[in-house]
Coordinates of C-alpha atoms in Angstrom, one line a residue:
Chain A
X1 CA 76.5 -55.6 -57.3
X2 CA 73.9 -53.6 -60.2
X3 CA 73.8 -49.9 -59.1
X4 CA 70.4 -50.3 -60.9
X5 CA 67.0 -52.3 -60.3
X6 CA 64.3 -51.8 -63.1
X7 CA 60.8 -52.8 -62.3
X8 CA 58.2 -54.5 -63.4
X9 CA 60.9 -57.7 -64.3
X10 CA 58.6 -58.1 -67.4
X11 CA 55.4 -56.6 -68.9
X12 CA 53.0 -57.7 -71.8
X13 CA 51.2 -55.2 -73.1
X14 CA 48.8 -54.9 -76.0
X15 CA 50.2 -52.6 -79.8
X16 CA 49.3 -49.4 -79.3
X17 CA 49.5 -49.3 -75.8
X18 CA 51.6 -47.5 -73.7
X19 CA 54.5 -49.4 -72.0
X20 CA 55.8 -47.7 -68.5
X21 CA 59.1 -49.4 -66.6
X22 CA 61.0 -47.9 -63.6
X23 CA 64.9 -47.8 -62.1
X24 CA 65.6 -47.3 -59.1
X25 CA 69.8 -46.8 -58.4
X26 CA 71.0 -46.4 -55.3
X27 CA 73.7 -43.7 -55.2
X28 CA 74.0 -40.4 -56.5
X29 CA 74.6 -40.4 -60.5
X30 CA 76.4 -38.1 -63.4
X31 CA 74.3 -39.6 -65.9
X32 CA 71.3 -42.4 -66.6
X33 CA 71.1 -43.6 -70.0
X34 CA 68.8 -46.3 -71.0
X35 CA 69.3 -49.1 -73.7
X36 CA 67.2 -51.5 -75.3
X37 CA 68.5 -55.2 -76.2
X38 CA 66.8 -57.4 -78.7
X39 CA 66.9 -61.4 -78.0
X40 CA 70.9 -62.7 -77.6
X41 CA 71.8 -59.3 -79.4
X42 CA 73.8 -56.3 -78.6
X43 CA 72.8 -53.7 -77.1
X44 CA 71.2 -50.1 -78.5
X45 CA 71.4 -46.7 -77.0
X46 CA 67.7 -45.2 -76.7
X47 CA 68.5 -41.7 -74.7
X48 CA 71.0 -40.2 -72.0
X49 CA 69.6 -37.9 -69.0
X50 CA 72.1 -36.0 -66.8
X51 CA 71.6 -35.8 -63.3
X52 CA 70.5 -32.2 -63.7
X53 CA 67.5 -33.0 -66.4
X54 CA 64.3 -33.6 -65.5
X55 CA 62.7 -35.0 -68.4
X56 CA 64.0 -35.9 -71.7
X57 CA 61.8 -37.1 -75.1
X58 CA 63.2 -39.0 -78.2
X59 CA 60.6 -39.7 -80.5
X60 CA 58.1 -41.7 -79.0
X61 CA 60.2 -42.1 -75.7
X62 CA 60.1 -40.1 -72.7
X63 CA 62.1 -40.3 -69.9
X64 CA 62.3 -39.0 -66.2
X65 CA 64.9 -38.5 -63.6
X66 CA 63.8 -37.6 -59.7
X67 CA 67.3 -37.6 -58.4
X68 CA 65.5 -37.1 -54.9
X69 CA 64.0 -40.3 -54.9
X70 CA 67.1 -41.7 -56.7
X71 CA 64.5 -43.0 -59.6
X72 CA 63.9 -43.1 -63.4
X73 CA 61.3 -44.0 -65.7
X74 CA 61.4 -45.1 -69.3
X75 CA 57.8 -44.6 -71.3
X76 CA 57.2 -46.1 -74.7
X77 CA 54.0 -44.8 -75.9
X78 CA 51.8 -46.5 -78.5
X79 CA 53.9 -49.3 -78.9
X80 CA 54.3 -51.3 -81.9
X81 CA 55.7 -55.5 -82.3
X82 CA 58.9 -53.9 -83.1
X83 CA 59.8 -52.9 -79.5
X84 CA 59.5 -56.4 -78.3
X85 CA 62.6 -56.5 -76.3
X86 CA 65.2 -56.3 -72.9
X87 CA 65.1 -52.5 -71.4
X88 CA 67.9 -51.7 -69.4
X89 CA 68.6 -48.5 -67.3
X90 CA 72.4 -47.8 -67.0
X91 CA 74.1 -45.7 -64.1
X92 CA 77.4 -44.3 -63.5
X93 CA 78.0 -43.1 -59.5
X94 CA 79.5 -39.6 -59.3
X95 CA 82.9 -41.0 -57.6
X96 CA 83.3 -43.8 -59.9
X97 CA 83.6 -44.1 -63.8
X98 CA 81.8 -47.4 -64.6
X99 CA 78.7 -47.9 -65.9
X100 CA 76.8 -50.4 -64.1
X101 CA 73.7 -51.9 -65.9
X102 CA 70.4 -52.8 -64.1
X103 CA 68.8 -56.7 -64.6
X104 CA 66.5 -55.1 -67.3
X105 CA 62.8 -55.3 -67.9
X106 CA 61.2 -57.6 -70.1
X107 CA 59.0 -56.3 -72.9
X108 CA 56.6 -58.4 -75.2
X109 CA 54.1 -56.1 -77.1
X110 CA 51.2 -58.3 -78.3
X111 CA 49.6 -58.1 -81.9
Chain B
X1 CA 80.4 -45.9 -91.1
X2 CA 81.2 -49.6 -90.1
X3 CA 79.9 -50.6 -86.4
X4 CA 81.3 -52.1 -83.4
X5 CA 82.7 -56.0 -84.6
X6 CA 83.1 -58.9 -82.6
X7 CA 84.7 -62.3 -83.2
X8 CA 84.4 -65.0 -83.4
X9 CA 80.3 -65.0 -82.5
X10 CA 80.4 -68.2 -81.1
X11 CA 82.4 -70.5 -79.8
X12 CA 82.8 -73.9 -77.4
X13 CA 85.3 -74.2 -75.1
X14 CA 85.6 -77.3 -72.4
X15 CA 87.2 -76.1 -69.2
X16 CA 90.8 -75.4 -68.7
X17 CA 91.0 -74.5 -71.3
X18 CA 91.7 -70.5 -72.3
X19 CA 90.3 -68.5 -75.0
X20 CA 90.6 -64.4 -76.8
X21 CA 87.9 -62.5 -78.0
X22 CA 88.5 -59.9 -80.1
X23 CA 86.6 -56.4 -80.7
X24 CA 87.1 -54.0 -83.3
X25 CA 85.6 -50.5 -82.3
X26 CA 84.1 -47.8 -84.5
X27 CA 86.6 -45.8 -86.4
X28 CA 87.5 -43.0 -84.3
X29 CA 86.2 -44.3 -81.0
X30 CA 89.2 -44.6 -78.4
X31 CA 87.5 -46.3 -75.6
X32 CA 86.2 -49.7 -75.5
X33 CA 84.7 -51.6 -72.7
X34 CA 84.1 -55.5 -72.0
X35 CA 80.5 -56.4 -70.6
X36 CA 79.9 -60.2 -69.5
X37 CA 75.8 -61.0 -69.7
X38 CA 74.5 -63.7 -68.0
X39 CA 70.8 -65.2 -67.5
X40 CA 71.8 -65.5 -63.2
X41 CA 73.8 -61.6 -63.1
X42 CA 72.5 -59.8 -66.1
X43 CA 75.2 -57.5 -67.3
X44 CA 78.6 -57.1 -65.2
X45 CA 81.4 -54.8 -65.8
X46 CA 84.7 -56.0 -67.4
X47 CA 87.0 -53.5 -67.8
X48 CA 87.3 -50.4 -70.0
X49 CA 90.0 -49.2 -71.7
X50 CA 90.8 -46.0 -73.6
X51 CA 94.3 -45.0 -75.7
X52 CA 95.5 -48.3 -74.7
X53 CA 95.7 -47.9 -70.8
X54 CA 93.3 -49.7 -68.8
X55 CA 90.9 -47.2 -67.2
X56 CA 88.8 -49.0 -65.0
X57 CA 88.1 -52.8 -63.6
X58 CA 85.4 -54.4 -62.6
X59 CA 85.2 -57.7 -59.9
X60 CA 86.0 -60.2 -61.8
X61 CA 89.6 -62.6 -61.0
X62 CA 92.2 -62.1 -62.6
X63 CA 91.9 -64.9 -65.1
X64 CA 90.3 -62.0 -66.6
X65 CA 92.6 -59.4 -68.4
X66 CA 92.9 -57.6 -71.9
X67 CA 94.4 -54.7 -73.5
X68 CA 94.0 -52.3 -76.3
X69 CA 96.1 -51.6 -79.2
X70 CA 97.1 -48.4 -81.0
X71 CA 94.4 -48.8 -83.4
X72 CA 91.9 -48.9 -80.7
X73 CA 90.6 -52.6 -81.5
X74 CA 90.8 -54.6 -78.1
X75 CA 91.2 -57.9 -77.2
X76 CA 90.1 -60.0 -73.8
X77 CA 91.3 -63.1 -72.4
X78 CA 89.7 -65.2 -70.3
X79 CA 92.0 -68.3 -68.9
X80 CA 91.3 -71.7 -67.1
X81 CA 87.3 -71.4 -68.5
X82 CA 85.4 -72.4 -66.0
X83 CA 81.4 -73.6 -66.5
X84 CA 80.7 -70.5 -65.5
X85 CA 82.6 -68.5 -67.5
X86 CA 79.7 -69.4 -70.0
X87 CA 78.4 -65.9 -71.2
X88 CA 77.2 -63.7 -73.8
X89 CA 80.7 -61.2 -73.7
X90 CA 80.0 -57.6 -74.8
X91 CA 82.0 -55.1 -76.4
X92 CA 81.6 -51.4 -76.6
X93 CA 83.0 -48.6 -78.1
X94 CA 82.6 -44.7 -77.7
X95 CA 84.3 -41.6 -78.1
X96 CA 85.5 -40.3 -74.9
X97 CA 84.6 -42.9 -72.1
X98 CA 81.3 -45.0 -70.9
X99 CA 80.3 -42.7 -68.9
X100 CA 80.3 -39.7 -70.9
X101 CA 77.1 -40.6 -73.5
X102 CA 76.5 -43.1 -75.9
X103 CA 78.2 -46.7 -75.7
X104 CA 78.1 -48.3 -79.5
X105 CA 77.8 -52.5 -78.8
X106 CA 78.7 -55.0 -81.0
X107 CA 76.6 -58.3 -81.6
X108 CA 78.7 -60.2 -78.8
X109 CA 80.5 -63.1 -78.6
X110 CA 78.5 -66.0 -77.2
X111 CA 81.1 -68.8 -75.1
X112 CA 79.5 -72.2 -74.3
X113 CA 82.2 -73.6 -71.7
X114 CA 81.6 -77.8 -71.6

């Protein structure tokens, strides 16, 4: 089973706006990392967050960790056609060296 | 510096049948790890191995296996394909383990089982 679940499933959003997705995990983590996939292609490392960060910002990404609430949140702001793609959080449980990948979230940035 | 390569990209298969996909990690990199991608169960854990011993396992029969050689490239073998074995399978590479930062993936090899 996926130790993550991102949130909204998919989200169409206008250039220049700012794109927001969610994962939720359900145990306690070393590390989150996020990736991004473009259509049928590998996958690309966007940013790691350790279980004791708060906030973390890679050019125009930010990212958050509540490790209370067992939550993370990737933002994209002013969003261009070239982030078009799959967003998935990745979690590894303290007690257990795999990385387990979330379903993803769907991103179509409009023209 | 060359990237994570996979081969072949695609290939058909009809069921029964058995088939190796090979993965050739980033020069330096000692651990590699197998992903299988599907529509139904997204992304689902292979197996990861690093200096040629299998490190970790994920749920998936044992018609599943693979190995590592010493120059870190890795291969996986899935046999007796099944229709659902159809998949995007995705390889990854990074210096000290998945777990520990950034996982470098190849393009992926795409299996259409008939």
């Amino acid at each position: 089973s996926q130790q993550g679940e991102e949130d909204p499933q998919a989200l169409s959003i206008q250039e220049g706006e700012n794109a927001t997705m969610n994962c939720s995990y359900k145990t306690s983590i070393n590390n989150l990392q996020w990736y991004r996939q473009n259509s049928g292609r590998g996958l690309v490392h966007l940013i790691l967050i350790r279980s004791n960060e708060r906030e973390k910002h890679s050019g125009r990404l930010r990212v958050t960790l509540d490790t209370s609430k067992k939550s993370s949140s990737l933002l994209i702001t002013a969003s261009r056609a070239a982030d078009t793609a799959s967003y998935f959080c990745a979690t590894d449980r303290s007690n257990d060296y795999k990385l387990s990948f979330g379903a993803g979230t769907t991103v179509t940035v409009r023209a | 510096k060359a990237g994570v390569t996979q081969t072949p990209r695609y290939l058909i298969k009809t069921r029964g049948q058995q088939v190796t996909l090979s993965c050739s990690p980033i020069s330096g990199h000692r651990s590699v790890s197998w992903y299988q991608q599907t529509p139904g169960q997204g992304l689902q854990f292979l197996f990861e191995y690093f200096s040629e011993t299998q490190r970790n396992k994920g749920n998936f029969p044992g018609r599943f296996s693979g190995r590592q050689f010493s120059n870190s490239r890795s291969e996986m073998n899935v046999s007796t394909l099944e229709l659902g074995d159809s998949a995007l399978y995705l390889c990854a590479s990074s210096l000290g383990g998945s777990v520990t930062g950034e996982l470098f993936f190849g393009e992926g090899s795409r299996l259409t089982v008939l």
